[in-house]
Short mmCIF file of C-alpha atoms in Angstrom, two decimals:
data_model
loop_
_atom_site.label_atom_id
_atom_site.label_comp_id
_atom_site.label_asym_id
_atom_site.label_seq_id
_atom_site.Cartn_x
_atom_site.Cartn_y
_atom_site.Cartn_z
CA UNK A 118 94.99 110.77 55.43
CA UNK A 119 97.97 110.06 57.65
CA UNK A 120 101.06 108.57 56.07
CA UNK A 121 101.94 104.94 56.67
CA UNK A 122 105.54 103.78 57.00
CA UNK A 123 106.74 100.18 56.77
CA UNK A 124 109.86 98.79 58.42
CA UNK A 125 111.91 96.98 55.78
CA UNK A 126 113.34 94.66 58.41
CA UNK A 127 110.32 93.32 60.29
CA UNK A 128 107.31 94.69 58.36
CA UNK A 129 105.98 96.84 61.22
CA UNK A 130 103.55 99.56 60.00
CA UNK A 131 103.81 103.02 61.59
CA UNK A 132 101.21 105.77 61.08
CA UNK A 133 102.29 109.41 61.19
CA UNK A 134 103.80 112.26 59.23
CA UNK A 135 107.29 110.81 59.71
CA UNK A 136 108.72 107.36 60.41
CA UNK A 137 109.57 106.58 64.06
CA UNK A 138 113.11 107.27 65.24
CA UNK A 139 113.39 103.61 66.23
CA UNK A 140 111.24 100.65 65.21
CA UNK A 141 109.42 99.45 68.36
CA UNK A 142 109.58 95.86 67.12
CA UNK A 143 113.12 95.30 65.82
CA UNK A 144 114.86 98.54 66.92
CA UNK A 145 116.30 99.60 63.55
CA UNK A 146 116.45 103.34 62.88
CA UNK A 147 114.24 105.54 60.68
CA UNK A 148 116.39 104.98 57.59
CA UNK A 149 114.99 101.45 57.39
CA UNK A 150 111.40 102.69 56.90
CA UNK A 151 109.73 103.33 53.54
CA UNK A 152 106.53 105.19 52.76
CA UNK A 153 103.62 102.86 51.99
CA UNK A 154 101.76 103.97 48.85
CA UNK A 155 98.53 102.91 47.19
CA UNK A 156 95.85 100.86 48.95
CA UNK A 157 96.82 100.76 52.67
CA UNK A 158 95.14 97.40 53.15
CA UNK A 159 96.97 95.88 50.19
CA UNK A 160 100.34 97.27 51.21
CA UNK A 161 99.92 96.19 54.80
CA UNK A 162 99.16 92.58 53.92
CA UNK A 163 99.73 91.01 50.51
CA UNK A 164 102.51 93.36 49.42
CA UNK A 165 104.51 93.31 52.64
CA UNK A 166 108.11 92.41 51.91
CA UNK A 167 109.58 89.40 53.67
CA UNK A 168 111.51 90.38 56.74
CA UNK A 169 115.16 90.90 55.95
CA UNK A 170 117.61 88.76 57.86
CA UNK A 171 119.85 90.76 60.16
CA UNK A 172 123.43 89.67 59.52
CA UNK A 173 125.47 89.30 62.69
CA UNK A 174 128.90 88.09 63.70
CA UNK A 175 130.37 86.83 66.95
CA UNK A 176 131.72 90.32 67.64
CA UNK A 177 128.15 91.65 67.55
CA UNK A 178 127.25 89.62 70.65
CA UNK A 179 126.15 92.49 72.96
CA UNK A 180 124.20 94.14 70.13
CA UNK A 181 122.46 90.88 69.25
CA UNK A 182 121.49 90.39 72.89
CA UNK A 183 120.11 93.93 73.04
CA UNK A 184 118.02 93.40 69.89
CA UNK A 185 116.80 90.03 71.17
CA UNK A 186 115.68 91.58 74.46
CA UNK A 187 113.61 94.13 72.50
CA UNK A 188 111.49 91.17 71.38
CA UNK A 189 110.40 90.55 74.99
CA UNK A 190 107.06 92.22 75.66
CA UNK A 191 106.85 94.66 78.57
CA UNK A 192 104.14 96.74 80.16
CA UNK A 193 104.73 100.16 81.72
CA UNK A 194 103.71 100.76 85.32
CA UNK A 195 104.08 103.41 88.01
CA UNK A 196 105.54 101.77 91.11
CA UNK A 197 104.91 103.76 94.30
CA UNK A 198 106.23 103.39 97.83
CA UNK A 199 106.07 105.13 101.23
CA UNK A 200 108.28 105.08 104.31
CA UNK A 201 109.22 107.50 107.09
CA UNK A 202 106.61 109.99 105.86
CA UNK A 203 108.13 110.14 102.35
CA UNK A 204 106.32 109.17 99.14
CA UNK A 205 107.83 108.40 95.78
CA UNK A 206 107.01 106.76 92.49
CA UNK A 207 108.84 105.64 89.39
CA UNK A 208 108.10 104.20 85.98
CA UNK A 209 109.04 100.53 85.62
CA UNK A 210 108.60 97.87 82.97
CA UNK A 211 109.36 94.81 85.09
CA UNK A 212 106.15 93.77 86.82
CA UNK A 213 104.63 90.35 86.35
CA UNK A 214 102.32 87.86 88.02
CA UNK A 215 104.05 84.89 89.61
CA UNK A 216 101.12 82.93 91.08
CA UNK A 217 97.35 83.34 91.27
CA UNK A 218 96.79 81.54 94.59
CA UNK A 219 98.08 83.34 96.51
CA UNK A 220 97.96 86.41 94.26
CA UNK A 221 101.67 87.13 94.00
CA UNK A 222 103.72 89.32 91.70
CA UNK A 223 107.30 90.48 91.25
CA UNK A 224 108.87 93.80 90.28
CA UNK A 225 112.42 94.75 89.34
CA UNK A 226 113.74 98.05 90.76
CA UNK A 227 117.14 99.67 90.32
CA UNK A 228 119.05 99.78 93.60
CA UNK A 229 120.04 103.43 93.08
CA UNK A 230 116.42 104.60 92.85
CA UNK A 231 114.70 106.35 95.75
CA UNK A 232 111.72 104.01 95.28
CA UNK A 233 114.00 101.05 95.99
CA UNK A 234 115.04 102.62 99.28
CA UNK A 235 111.42 103.20 100.33
CA UNK A 236 110.32 99.68 99.39
CA UNK A 237 113.07 98.16 101.48
CA UNK A 238 112.19 100.38 104.44
CA UNK A 239 108.40 100.11 104.18
CA UNK A 240 108.11 96.53 102.93
CA UNK A 241 105.26 97.37 100.55
CA UNK A 242 104.57 99.07 97.24
CA UNK A 243 101.79 100.08 94.87
CA UNK A 244 101.38 99.34 91.17
CA UNK A 245 99.39 101.68 88.89
CA UNK A 246 98.72 100.13 85.47
CA UNK A 247 99.02 102.78 82.74
CA UNK A 248 96.64 102.98 79.79
CA UNK A 249 97.76 103.83 76.27
CA UNK A 250 97.09 107.51 77.05
CA UNK A 251 99.55 107.48 79.94
CA UNK A 252 102.67 108.71 78.11
CA UNK A 253 102.88 111.85 80.26
CA UNK A 254 102.85 109.76 83.45
CA UNK A 255 105.64 107.56 82.10
CA UNK A 256 107.75 110.66 81.41
CA UNK A 257 106.91 112.43 84.69
CA UNK A 258 107.77 109.43 86.84
CA UNK A 259 110.59 108.10 84.68
CA UNK A 260 112.98 110.90 83.83
CA UNK A 261 113.99 112.39 87.22
CA UNK A 262 114.69 111.39 90.80
CA UNK A 263 112.15 111.70 93.57
CA UNK A 264 114.96 112.72 95.91
CA UNK A 265 115.05 116.10 94.16
CA UNK A 266 111.43 116.68 93.10
CA UNK A 267 107.85 115.92 94.09
CA UNK A 268 106.74 113.70 91.23
CA UNK A 269 103.15 113.73 92.47
CA UNK A 270 102.74 117.48 92.03
CA UNK A 271 99.77 118.10 89.73
CA UNK A 272 98.88 114.40 89.55
CA UNK A 273 95.51 113.09 90.77
CA UNK A 274 96.23 110.41 93.36
CA UNK A 275 94.66 108.66 96.31
CA UNK A 276 96.15 106.76 99.20
CA UNK A 277 95.53 103.03 99.27
CA UNK A 278 94.67 100.76 102.17
CA UNK A 279 98.36 100.08 102.82
CA UNK A 280 99.25 103.78 102.85
CA UNK A 281 100.97 104.03 99.46
CA UNK A 282 99.87 106.63 96.91
CA UNK A 283 98.13 105.35 93.77
CA UNK A 284 97.29 107.18 90.54
CA UNK A 285 93.65 107.95 89.73
CA UNK A 286 93.84 108.08 85.92
CA UNK A 287 94.99 104.51 85.28
CA UNK A 288 93.40 101.20 84.35
CA UNK A 289 93.94 99.48 87.68
CA UNK A 290 95.95 99.64 90.88
CA UNK A 291 97.38 97.00 93.19
CA UNK A 292 98.97 97.13 96.61
CA UNK A 293 101.51 94.51 97.58
CA UNK A 294 103.41 93.35 100.65
CA UNK A 295 106.99 92.20 100.10
CA UNK A 296 107.58 88.55 101.05
CA UNK A 297 111.02 88.05 99.53
CA UNK A 298 113.71 89.63 97.41
CA UNK A 299 116.47 88.54 95.05
CA UNK A 300 119.71 90.40 94.38
CA UNK A 301 119.88 90.82 90.59
CA UNK A 302 123.04 92.93 90.38
CA UNK A 303 122.04 96.50 89.55
CA UNK A 304 118.43 95.69 90.48
CA UNK A 305 116.47 93.93 93.19
CA UNK A 306 113.62 91.61 92.28
CA UNK A 307 110.93 92.07 94.93
CA UNK A 308 108.44 89.21 95.40
CA UNK A 309 105.18 90.37 96.97
CA UNK A 310 101.64 89.29 97.83
CA UNK A 311 98.84 91.44 96.42
CA UNK A 312 96.73 92.60 99.38
CA UNK A 313 94.37 95.04 97.63
CA UNK A 314 93.36 96.04 94.10
CA UNK A 315 90.91 98.20 92.20
CA UNK A 316 89.70 98.55 88.61
CA UNK A 317 89.38 102.23 87.70
CA UNK A 318 88.65 102.27 83.95
CA UNK A 319 88.51 100.15 80.82
CA UNK A 320 91.11 100.37 78.08
CA UNK A 321 94.28 98.87 76.65
CA UNK A 322 97.38 98.75 78.89
CA UNK A 323 100.48 100.67 77.90
CA UNK A 324 103.36 98.58 76.58
CA UNK A 325 106.98 99.63 76.23
CA UNK A 326 106.77 99.09 72.45
CA UNK A 327 103.69 101.34 72.20
CA UNK A 328 105.39 104.04 74.29
CA UNK A 329 108.52 103.96 72.15
CA UNK A 330 106.45 104.21 68.95
CA UNK A 331 104.26 107.07 70.19
CA UNK A 332 106.65 109.24 72.20
#
């Protein structure tokens, strides 16, 4: 039976031989986890300790903000773009629906990324929704620049109606046409209309918290 570890700060239960390096819920380190013993069901419910209050001071402001932002739920997506005969993709966690009629979403992309350059040139992008088995895709598209490497090498993809590459082994894909953008400092928030979509498989979508806990 796999070991179960409980976060002494928020009560999160982690399953594995060792506690996670960082709690995906409250971001404390492994030293704040204890091994759950006895009846797993009992320990996970009735015997869970109350969450400890994190003491902070005014000088902790940036750290408090960082911990608070970890409470915001994110998905993980592969954003793809094409322009001037070049393709690229990157992992992103800022992708959300804005309206349903018209079907409109927004993504946040770092201005220094090659994908940002291609989106601005091409005016369109693709979104591939990762499943909970998509950790390798998150790493492949998230840890290096497409200016220096072909991120699509060895990855099953197809080209969508708009011309952007989309991953095959994902829950769903969408293609979007940019209709506006907002300067957000280090990032640009692209507002876009969804012009095509497909459902490829059933399953649970990858979240940033799940990725952090399972990587």
